[in-house]
CSV table of C-alpha atoms in Angstrom, one decimal:
chain,number,residue,atom,x,y,z
Y,1,MET,CA,-22.7,21.9,28.2
Y,2,LYS,CA,-20.8,18.9,26.7
Y,3,THR,CA,-17.2,19.4,25.6
Y,4,ILE,CA,-15.4,17.9,22.6
Y,5,LEU,CA,-11.6,17.8,22.8
Y,6,LEU,CA,-9.9,17.8,19.5
Y,7,LEU,CA,-6.2,16.7,19.8
Y,8,GLY,CA,-4.2,17.7,16.8
Y,9,VAL,CA,-5.0,20.5,14.3
Y,10,GLY,CA,-3.4,19.9,10.9
Y,11,ARG,CA,-4.0,19.8,7.2
Y,12,SER,CA,-6.6,17.1,7.4
Y,13,THR,CA,-8.7,18.8,10.1
Y,14,HIS,CA,-10.0,21.9,8.2
Y,15,THR,CA,-13.4,20.4,7.3
Y,16,LEU,CA,-13.8,18.7,10.7
Y,17,ILE,CA,-13.2,21.9,12.5
Y,18,LYS,CA,-15.6,23.9,10.4
Y,19,TYR,CA,-18.4,21.4,11.0
Y,20,LEU,CA,-17.7,21.1,14.7
Y,21,VAL,CA,-17.8,24.9,15.1
Y,22,ASN,CA,-21.0,25.2,13.1
Y,23,TYR,CA,-22.6,22.5,15.1
Y,24,ALA,CA,-21.5,24.1,18.4
Y,25,ASN,CA,-23.3,27.3,17.3
Y,26,THR,CA,-26.6,25.4,17.1
Y,27,ALA,CA,-26.1,23.1,20.1
Y,28,ASN,CA,-25.0,23.4,23.7
Y,29,ILE,CA,-21.5,22.2,23.0
Y,30,LYS,CA,-18.0,23.5,23.6
Y,31,ILE,CA,-15.1,22.7,21.3
Y,32,VAL,CA,-11.5,22.7,22.7
Y,33,PHE,CA,-8.7,22.7,20.1
Y,34,ALA,CA,-5.4,21.3,21.4
Y,35,ASP,CA,-2.1,21.5,19.6
Y,36,GLN,CA,1.6,22.5,20.1
Y,37,CYS,CA,1.1,25.8,18.2
Y,38,LEU,CA,-1.8,27.9,17.1
Y,39,ASN,CA,-2.3,27.7,13.4
Y,40,ASP,CA,-3.5,30.8,11.6
Y,41,PHE,CA,-6.5,29.1,10.1
Y,42,ILE,CA,-7.9,28.4,13.6
Y,43,GLN,CA,-8.0,32.1,14.6
Y,44,PRO,CA,-11.4,32.9,13.0
Y,45,TYR,CA,-13.0,29.9,14.8
Y,46,LEU,CA,-11.9,31.2,18.1
Y,47,GLU,CA,-14.1,34.2,17.8
Y,48,HIS,CA,-17.0,31.9,18.8
Y,49,SER,CA,-17.9,31.9,22.5
Y,50,GLN,CA,-18.1,28.1,22.5
Y,51,THR,CA,-14.5,27.4,21.2
Y,52,GLU,CA,-11.2,27.5,23.0
Y,53,PHE,CA,-7.6,26.8,22.0
Y,54,ILE,CA,-5.0,25.3,24.4
Y,55,LYS,CA,-1.3,24.9,23.9
Y,56,PHE,CA,-0.8,21.2,24.3
Y,57,ASP,CA,2.0,18.8,24.8
Y,58,ILE,CA,0.8,15.2,24.4
Y,59,ASN,CA,3.7,13.9,26.5
Y,60,ASN,CA,2.7,16.1,29.5
Y,61,ASP,CA,0.8,13.5,31.5
Y,62,SER,CA,-0.9,15.9,33.9
Y,63,LEU,CA,-2.0,18.3,31.2
Y,64,ARG,CA,-3.2,15.6,29.0
Y,65,ARG,CA,-5.2,13.9,31.7
Y,66,LEU,CA,-6.7,17.2,32.9
Y,67,HIS,CA,-8.2,18.1,29.6
Y,68,ILE,CA,-9.3,14.5,28.8
Y,69,SER,CA,-11.0,14.3,32.2
Y,70,GLN,CA,-12.9,17.6,31.5
Y,71,SER,CA,-14.2,16.4,28.1
Y,72,ASP,CA,-17.1,14.3,27.0
Y,73,ILE,CA,-15.7,13.1,23.7
Y,74,VAL,CA,-12.1,13.1,22.6
Y,75,ILE,CA,-11.1,13.2,18.9
Y,76,SER,CA,-7.5,12.3,18.4
Y,77,MET,CA,-6.0,13.5,15.1
Y,78,MET,CA,-2.5,13.2,16.5
Y,79,PRO,CA,0.1,10.9,14.8
Y,80,PRO,CA,-0.9,7.2,15.5
Y,81,ARG,CA,2.0,6.7,17.8
Y,82,PHE,CA,0.3,8.9,20.4
Y,83,HIS,CA,-3.2,7.2,20.3
Y,84,LEU,CA,-2.2,4.7,23.0
Y,85,LEU,CA,-1.5,7.4,25.6
Y,86,VAL,CA,-4.8,9.1,24.8
Y,87,ALA,CA,-6.8,5.8,24.8
Y,88,LYS,CA,-5.6,4.7,28.2
Y,89,ASP,CA,-6.6,8.1,29.7
Y,90,CYS,CA,-10.0,7.9,28.0
Y,91,ILE,CA,-10.5,4.5,29.6
Y,92,ARG,CA,-9.3,5.9,33.0
Y,93,PHE,CA,-11.8,8.8,32.8
Y,94,ARG,CA,-14.5,6.9,30.9
Y,95,LYS,CA,-14.5,9.2,27.8
Y,96,ASN,CA,-15.4,8.1,24.3
Y,97,LEU,CA,-12.5,8.3,21.8
Y,98,ILE,CA,-12.6,8.7,18.0
Y,99,THR,CA,-9.6,8.4,15.7
Y,100,ALA,CA,-9.2,8.1,11.9
Y,101,SER,CA,-6.2,5.8,12.3
Y,102,TYR,CA,-5.7,2.0,11.8
Y,103,VAL,CA,-6.2,0.0,15.0
Y,104,SER,CA,-2.8,-0.9,16.3
Y,105,GLN,CA,-2.2,-4.2,18.3
Y,106,GLU,CA,-1.7,-2.1,21.4
Y,107,ILE,CA,-5.1,-0.4,21.0
Y,108,ARG,CA,-6.8,-3.7,20.1
Y,109,GLU,CA,-5.7,-5.1,23.4
Y,110,LEU,CA,-7.7,-2.4,25.2
Y,111,HIS,CA,-11.0,-3.8,24.0
Y,112,GLU,CA,-12.1,-5.4,27.3
Y,113,SER,CA,-10.9,-2.4,29.3
Y,114,ALA,CA,-12.9,-0.1,27.2
Y,115,LYS,CA,-16.0,-2.2,27.5
Y,116,ASN,CA,-15.6,-2.3,31.2
Y,117,ALA,CA,-15.3,1.5,31.2
Y,118,ASN,CA,-18.5,1.6,29.2
Y,119,ILE,CA,-16.9,3.6,26.4
Y,120,ILE,CA,-16.2,3.1,22.7
Y,121,ILE,CA,-12.8,3.7,21.1
Y,122,LEU,CA,-13.9,4.1,17.5
Y,123,ASN,CA,-11.0,3.9,15.1
Y,124,GLU,CA,-10.6,3.9,11.3
Y,125,ILE,CA,-13.4,6.5,10.7
Y,126,GLY,CA,-11.7,8.8,8.2
Y,127,LEU,CA,-11.3,8.2,4.4
Y,128,ASP,CA,-9.1,5.1,4.0
Y,129,PRO,CA,-9.6,3.6,6.5
Y,130,GLY,CA,-13.2,4.9,7.1
Y,131,ILE,CA,-15.3,5.6,4.1
Y,132,ASP,CA,-14.0,2.4,2.6
Y,133,HIS,CA,-15.4,0.5,5.5
Y,134,VAL,CA,-18.8,2.1,5.7
Y,135,SER,CA,-19.4,1.9,1.9
Y,136,ALA,CA,-18.1,-1.7,1.5
Y,137,MET,CA,-20.0,-3.1,4.4
Y,138,ASP,CA,-23.3,-1.5,3.3
Y,139,VAL,CA,-23.0,-3.4,-0.1
Y,140,ILE,CA,-21.7,-6.6,1.5
Y,141,ASP,CA,-24.6,-6.8,4.0
Y,142,ARG,CA,-27.2,-5.9,1.4
Y,143,LEU,CA,-25.9,-8.6,-1.0
Y,144,LYS,CA,-25.8,-11.2,1.7
Y,145,GLU,CA,-29.4,-10.4,2.8
Y,146,LYS,CA,-30.4,-11.2,-0.7
Y,147,GLY,CA,-28.6,-14.5,-0.5
Y,148,ALA,CA,-25.6,-13.6,-2.7
Y,149,ARG,CA,-22.3,-15.4,-2.5
Y,150,ILE,CA,-19.5,-12.9,-2.9
Y,151,THR,CA,-16.4,-14.3,-4.6
Y,152,VAL,CA,-14.4,-11.2,-5.5
Y,153,PHE,CA,-13.9,-8.0,-3.5
Y,154,LYS,CA,-11.4,-5.3,-4.7
Y,155,SER,CA,-11.1,-1.9,-3.1
Y,156,PHE,CA,-9.0,1.0,-4.3
Y,157,CYS,CA,-8.4,4.5,-3.0
Y,158,GLY,CA,-6.1,7.4,-3.9
Y,159,GLY,CA,-5.5,11.0,-2.9
Y,160,LEU,CA,-4.7,12.6,-6.2
Y,161,ILE,CA,-4.6,15.9,-8.0
Y,162,ALA,CA,-7.6,17.0,-10.0
Y,163,PRO,CA,-7.2,17.1,-13.8
Y,164,GLU,CA,-7.6,20.9,-13.8
Y,165,SER,CA,-4.7,21.3,-11.5
Y,166,ASP,CA,-2.5,18.5,-13.0
Y,167,ASN,CA,0.5,20.3,-14.4
Y,168,ASN,CA,3.6,18.2,-13.8
Y,169,PRO,CA,4.9,15.0,-15.5
Y,170,TRP,CA,4.2,12.9,-12.4
Y,171,ASN,CA,0.5,13.8,-12.5
Y,172,TYR,CA,0.7,14.0,-8.7
Y,173,LYS,CA,1.0,16.5,-5.8
Y,174,PHE,CA,1.1,16.1,-2.1
Y,175,THR,CA,-2.5,16.4,-0.8
Y,176,TRP,CA,-1.8,14.9,2.6
Y,177,ASN,CA,1.1,14.0,4.9
Y,178,PRO,CA,4.2,13.9,2.6
Y,179,ARG,CA,6.1,11.5,4.8
Y,180,ASN,CA,3.3,8.9,4.5
Y,181,VAL,CA,3.6,9.1,0.7
Y,182,ILE,CA,7.4,8.7,0.8
Y,183,LEU,CA,7.2,5.6,3.0
Y,184,ALA,CA,4.2,4.0,1.3
Y,185,GLY,CA,4.5,0.3,0.7
Y,186,LYS,CA,7.3,-0.2,3.2
Y,187,SER,CA,5.5,-3.1,4.9
Y,188,GLY,CA,5.1,-4.9,1.6
Y,189,ALA,CA,1.7,-6.3,0.4
Y,190,VAL,CA,-0.3,-9.5,0.8
Y,191,TYR,CA,-3.6,-10.3,-0.9
Y,192,LEU,CA,-5.8,-13.2,-2.1
Y,193,LYS,CA,-6.2,-13.9,-5.8
Y,194,ASN,CA,-8.1,-16.9,-7.0
Y,195,ASN,CA,-7.6,-18.6,-3.6
Y,196,ASN,CA,-3.8,-18.1,-3.9
Y,197,ILE,CA,-2.0,-15.9,-1.4
Y,198,LYS,CA,0.1,-13.3,-3.2
Y,199,GLU,CA,2.9,-11.7,-1.2
Y,200,PHE,CA,5.2,-8.9,-2.3
Y,201,THR,CA,8.2,-7.4,-0.6
Y,202,TYR,CA,8.7,-3.6,-0.6
Y,203,ASN,CA,11.0,-3.9,-3.6
Y,204,GLN,CA,8.2,-5.7,-5.5
Y,205,VAL,CA,5.2,-3.6,-4.6
Y,206,PHE,CA,5.5,-0.9,-7.3
Y,207,SER,CA,6.1,-3.3,-10.1
Y,208,ASN,CA,3.0,-5.3,-9.6
Y,209,LEU,CA,0.1,-3.1,-10.7
Y,210,GLU,CA,-3.5,-3.4,-11.6
Y,211,LYS,CA,-5.4,-1.3,-14.1
Y,212,VAL,CA,-8.5,0.5,-12.7
Y,213,ILE,CA,-11.0,2.4,-14.9
Y,214,VAL,CA,-13.0,5.2,-13.2
Y,215,PRO,CA,-16.0,6.5,-15.2
Y,216,LYS,CA,-15.4,10.0,-16.6
Y,217,TYR,CA,-11.8,10.1,-15.3
Y,218,GLY,CA,-10.2,7.3,-17.3
Y,219,GLU,CA,-7.5,4.9,-16.4
Y,220,PHE,CA,-5.5,4.7,-13.2
Y,221,GLU,CA,-3.1,2.1,-11.8
Y,222,SER,CA,-3.1,0.5,-8.4
Y,223,TYR,CA,-0.4,-1.0,-6.2
Y,224,ALA,CA,-1.4,-3.4,-3.5
Y,225,ASN,CA,-1.8,-1.9,0.0
Y,226,ARG,CA,-0.7,-3.6,3.1
Y,227,ASP,CA,-2.3,-6.9,4.2
Y,228,SER,CA,-5.7,-7.6,2.5
Y,229,LEU,CA,-6.1,-11.1,4.0
Y,230,HIS,CA,-7.6,-10.0,7.3
Y,231,TYR,CA,-10.5,-8.3,5.4
Y,232,LYS,CA,-11.8,-11.8,4.8
Y,233,LYS,CA,-12.7,-12.1,8.5
Y,234,LYS,CA,-13.2,-8.3,9.1
Y,235,TYR,CA,-15.9,-8.1,6.4
Y,236,ASN,CA,-17.0,-11.7,6.8
Y,237,LEU,CA,-16.2,-12.5,3.2
Y,238,THR,CA,-16.1,-16.2,3.8
Y,239,SER,CA,-16.8,-17.2,0.3
Y,240,ALA,CA,-14.4,-14.8,-1.4
Y,241,THR,CA,-11.5,-16.2,-3.4
Y,242,THR,CA,-10.1,-12.8,-4.3
Y,243,ILE,CA,-9.6,-9.9,-1.9
Y,244,VAL,CA,-7.4,-7.0,-2.9
Y,245,ARG,CA,-7.0,-3.5,-1.5
Y,246,GLY,CA,-4.8,-1.0,-3.4
Y,247,THR,CA,-3.6,2.6,-3.7
Y,248,LEU,CA,-4.5,4.5,-6.8
Y,249,ARG,CA,-2.1,6.6,-8.9
Y,250,LYS,CA,-2.2,8.0,-12.4
Y,251,VAL,CA,-0.7,5.6,-15.0
Y,252,GLY,CA,3.1,5.8,-15.0
Y,253,PHE,CA,3.6,7.0,-11.5
Y,254,SER,CA,4.5,3.7,-9.9
Y,255,ASN,CA,7.2,2.7,-12.5
Y,256,ALA,CA,9.0,6.0,-11.9
Y,257,TRP,CA,8.5,5.8,-8.1
Y,258,ASN,CA,10.0,2.3,-8.2
Y,259,VAL,CA,13.3,3.9,-9.2
Y,260,PHE,CA,13.5,5.7,-5.8
Y,261,VAL,CA,12.7,2.4,-4.1
Y,262,GLN,CA,15.2,0.3,-5.9
Y,263,LEU,CA,18.0,2.8,-5.4
Y,264,GLY,CA,17.4,3.1,-1.6
Y,265,MET,CA,16.2,6.7,-1.9
Y,266,THR,CA,13.3,6.1,0.5
Y,267,SER,CA,15.5,4.6,3.2
Y,268,GLU,CA,15.1,5.9,6.7
Y,269,ASP,CA,18.6,4.8,7.7
Y,270,ALA,CA,20.4,7.8,9.1
Y,271,THR,CA,23.7,6.2,8.3
Y,272,GLN,CA,23.0,5.7,4.6
Y,273,LYS,CA,24.5,8.2,2.2
Y,274,ILE,CA,22.6,9.9,-0.6
Y,275,ILE,CA,23.0,8.1,-3.9
Y,276,SER,CA,25.6,9.6,-6.3
Y,277,LYS,CA,24.4,11.4,-9.4
Y,278,GLU,CA,26.5,9.1,-11.6
Y,279,LYS,CA,24.9,5.9,-10.2
Y,280,PHE,CA,21.4,7.5,-10.4
Y,281,ASP,CA,21.8,8.7,-14.0
Y,282,ASN,CA,23.2,5.3,-15.1
Y,283,TYR,CA,20.3,3.5,-13.6
Y,284,VAL,CA,17.7,5.7,-15.2
Y,285,GLN,CA,19.4,5.6,-18.6
Y,286,ALA,CA,19.5,1.8,-18.5
Y,287,LEU,CA,15.7,1.7,-18.1
Y,288,ASN,CA,15.4,3.4,-21.5
Y,289,ASN,CA,12.0,4.8,-20.6
Y,290,PRO,CA,11.4,8.3,-21.9
Y,291,GLU,CA,8.5,8.9,-19.4
Y,292,ILE,CA,10.6,8.0,-16.4
Y,293,THR,CA,13.4,10.1,-17.7
Y,294,GLN,CA,11.0,13.1,-18.1
Y,295,LYS,CA,9.7,12.6,-14.6
Y,296,MET,CA,13.2,12.4,-13.1
Y,297,ASN,CA,14.4,15.5,-15.0
Y,298,TYR,CA,11.4,17.4,-13.6
Y,299,ILE,CA,12.4,16.5,-10.0
Y,300,ASP,CA,16.0,17.7,-10.6
Y,301,PHE,CA,17.1,15.6,-7.7
Y,302,PHE,CA,20.8,16.8,-7.9
Y,303,ASN,CA,20.2,20.5,-8.2
Y,304,PRO,CA,23.1,22.2,-6.4
Y,305,GLN,CA,20.6,24.3,-4.4
Y,306,HIS,CA,19.6,21.1,-2.6
Y,307,LYS,CA,23.0,21.0,-0.8
Y,308,GLU,CA,21.5,23.6,1.6
Y,309,LEU,CA,18.9,21.1,2.8
Y,310,SER,CA,19.2,19.7,6.3
Y,311,PHE,CA,18.1,16.1,6.4
Y,312,THR,CA,18.3,13.0,8.6
Y,313,SER,CA,18.1,10.2,6.0
Y,314,PRO,CA,17.7,9.5,2.3
Y,315,SER,CA,13.9,9.5,2.7
Y,316,ASP,CA,14.0,12.8,4.5
Y,317,TYR,CA,16.1,14.3,1.7
Y,318,LEU,CA,13.8,12.9,-1.0
Y,319,MET,CA,10.7,14.3,0.8
Y,320,GLN,CA,12.2,17.8,1.0
Y,321,VAL,CA,13.1,17.8,-2.7
Y,322,LEU,CA,9.7,16.6,-3.7
Y,323,GLN,CA,8.0,19.2,-1.5
Y,324,GLN,CA,9.5,21.8,-3.7
Y,325,LYS,CA,7.9,20.2,-6.8
Y,326,TRP,CA,4.7,18.6,-5.5
Y,327,SER,CA,3.3,21.2,-3.1
Y,328,LEU,CA,-0.2,22.5,-3.9
Y,329,GLU,CA,-0.6,25.9,-5.4
Y,330,ASP,CA,-3.1,28.1,-3.6
Y,331,SER,CA,-5.8,27.5,-6.2
Y,332,ASP,CA,-5.0,23.8,-6.8
Y,333,LYS,CA,-7.8,21.3,-6.3
Y,334,ASP,CA,-7.1,17.8,-5.1
Y,335,MET,CA,-9.2,14.8,-6.0
Y,336,ILE,CA,-10.1,11.7,-3.9
Y,337,VAL,CA,-10.9,8.6,-5.9
Y,338,MET,CA,-12.3,5.4,-4.3
Y,339,GLN,CA,-13.7,2.3,-6.1
Y,340,HIS,CA,-15.1,-1.0,-4.9
Y,341,LYS,CA,-15.5,-4.0,-7.2
Y,342,PHE,CA,-17.7,-6.9,-6.4
Y,343,GLU,CA,-18.2,-10.2,-8.2
Y,344,TYR,CA,-20.9,-12.5,-6.8
Y,345,TYR,CA,-23.5,-15.2,-7.5
Y,346,LEU,CA,-27.2,-14.6,-6.9
Y,347,ASN,CA,-29.7,-17.3,-7.7
Y,348,ASN,CA,-26.9,-19.2,-9.5
Y,349,GLN,CA,-26.3,-16.2,-11.8
Y,350,TYR,CA,-22.9,-14.5,-12.0
Y,351,LYS,CA,-23.1,-10.7,-11.4
Y,352,ASN,CA,-20.6,-7.9,-10.9
Y,353,LEU,CA,-20.9,-4.5,-9.4
Y,354,THR,CA,-18.5,-1.5,-9.5
Y,355,LEU,CA,-19.0,1.6,-7.2
Y,356,SER,CA,-16.9,4.7,-7.7
Y,357,MET,CA,-16.6,7.8,-5.6
Y,358,VAL,CA,-14.8,11.0,-6.7
Y,359,VAL,CA,-14.6,14.1,-4.4
Y,360,LYS,CA,-12.7,17.2,-5.4
Y,361,GLY,CA,-11.4,19.9,-3.1
Y,362,ASP,CA,-12.2,23.6,-3.4
Y,363,ASP,CA,-8.6,24.8,-3.1
Y,364,SER,CA,-5.4,24.0,-1.3
Y,365,ILE,CA,-6.9,24.6,2.1
Y,366,GLN,CA,-10.4,23.2,1.8
Y,367,THR,CA,-9.3,20.0,0.2
Y,368,GLY,CA,-11.1,16.8,-0.8
Y,369,MET,CA,-8.8,15.0,1.6
Y,370,ALA,CA,-9.8,17.2,4.5
Y,371,LYS,CA,-13.5,16.7,3.6
Y,372,THR,CA,-13.4,12.9,3.3
Y,373,VAL,CA,-11.3,12.5,6.4
Y,374,GLY,CA,-13.1,15.1,8.5
Y,375,LEU,CA,-16.8,14.4,7.7
Y,376,PRO,CA,-16.9,10.8,8.9
Y,377,VAL,CA,-15.2,11.8,12.1
Y,378,PHE,CA,-17.7,14.6,12.6
Y,379,PHE,CA,-20.7,12.4,11.9
Y,380,ALA,CA,-19.4,9.7,14.3
Y,381,CYS,CA,-18.9,12.4,17.0
Y,382,LYS,CA,-22.5,13.6,16.4
Y,383,LEU,CA,-23.8,10.1,16.7
Y,384,LEU,CA,-22.1,9.7,20.1
Y,385,LEU,CA,-23.3,13.1,21.3
Y,386,ASP,CA,-26.9,11.9,20.4
Y,387,ASP,CA,-26.4,8.5,22.1
Y,388,LYS,CA,-27.0,6.8,18.7
Y,389,ILE,CA,-24.1,4.4,19.1
Y,390,THR,CA,-24.5,1.6,21.7
Y,391,LEU,CA,-21.4,-0.4,20.9
Y,392,LYS,CA,-18.6,-0.4,23.5
Y,393,GLY,CA,-15.0,-1.4,23.3
Y,394,VAL,CA,-12.4,-1.0,20.5
Y,395,ARG,CA,-14.4,-0.8,17.3
Y,396,ILE,CA,-14.2,0.1,13.6
Y,397,PRO,CA,-17.2,1.3,11.6
Y,398,ILE,CA,-18.3,-2.0,10.1
Y,399,TYR,CA,-21.6,-2.2,12.1
Y,400,LYS,CA,-24.9,-1.0,10.8
Y,401,GLU,CA,-25.7,1.3,13.7
Y,402,ILE,CA,-22.5,3.2,12.6
Y,403,TYR,CA,-22.2,2.9,8.9
Y,404,LYS,CA,-25.9,3.4,7.9
Y,405,PRO,CA,-26.3,6.9,9.4
Y,406,ILE,CA,-22.8,8.0,8.4
Y,407,LEU,CA,-23.4,6.9,4.8
Y,408,ALA,CA,-26.7,8.8,4.7
Y,409,GLN,CA,-25.1,12.0,6.1
Y,410,LEU,CA,-22.1,11.7,3.7
Y,411,ALA,CA,-24.6,11.5,0.8
Y,412,GLU,CA,-26.3,14.8,2.1
Y,413,GLU,CA,-22.8,16.4,1.7
Y,414,GLY,CA,-22.4,15.1,-1.8
Y,415,VAL,CA,-20.0,12.2,-0.9
Y,416,THR,CA,-21.6,9.4,-2.9
Y,417,PHE,CA,-20.8,6.4,-5.0
Y,418,VAL,CA,-21.9,5.8,-8.6
Y,419,LYS,CA,-22.6,2.4,-9.9
Y,420,SER,CA,-21.1,1.2,-13.2
């Protein structure tokens, strides 16, 4: 009996767990869930004979190595800072590893060691990164096979609130890790536009926006996301003069969020004080923007009740305040939106192609985010169990032997892109 070890059981793992357990019931597989505490939603799955929960401390070397050594495939849904510990143990015990996180430099440096251990460390196989890779590479490879010269590639993604659950002035709620939302854009942004490198600091990110139209859902805005330049090499877009990756929000969100950025309210500095109400009000009033004023009034940042909050920094305080306003109601549905835009020349003719994906959740537990993060991880795991992936080393899903079957299986689950 093969064993899958799942490290980390949180909000984004609901769908992954459901599919793993269902698969275990039809195959000779054992699923071991490992986390610091037993979440209530895990309990029903533990009724199955082929599932087990272990209380797990990632920093306990002997415990971590014991369970990794007893597994066939390790899935790490832990915070990215812990992946290196897990990856080194997977190399030591020759166990394949799957994560949904970006490849860090430290993980990248394990490539040769992983190859020598005859394992794959497959990263970036969630939503973004993940579905963005597999869907984009499928189009890029098909266009190139036809002889196309791709000149423009733009990719946008956002975890949003579905229109039927959108009931606040920000048109936004937390559908994934709130801390990641608070700290978004911290590293600035770099992209390629008309062969010119555009670079923005954190203080500039949310004031440089692009309009994005999604069929049936209207207009969104996008702010540039991290460093888009390395996608020229990663996706082999040698002829591209524009390469942009961005995060989607409903129109008006970014201008209001920029207030928090400019006033230092997203700072992680533990020594920095919370801004005064007077300074905050003066800044917002000077903007003379009724929509921003409405959004800030809704947040009610200086409500006296917030004095009871225990926080470590301005960003921590902001996160706790926003969690009171942006948390999902039980029946709320989130909505994942992804869009790719291509411009290319084929047979000396200019052409363009837009592909859009929209996935809604069922409720606040079975979310679209959990589905679009969890399904690619599950399908990758199944491919490894079936020995369908021959690649070794540190990889991301930009290879046909990975992205083709994963795209096909996503389509069977209703996760598809529509051309426009």
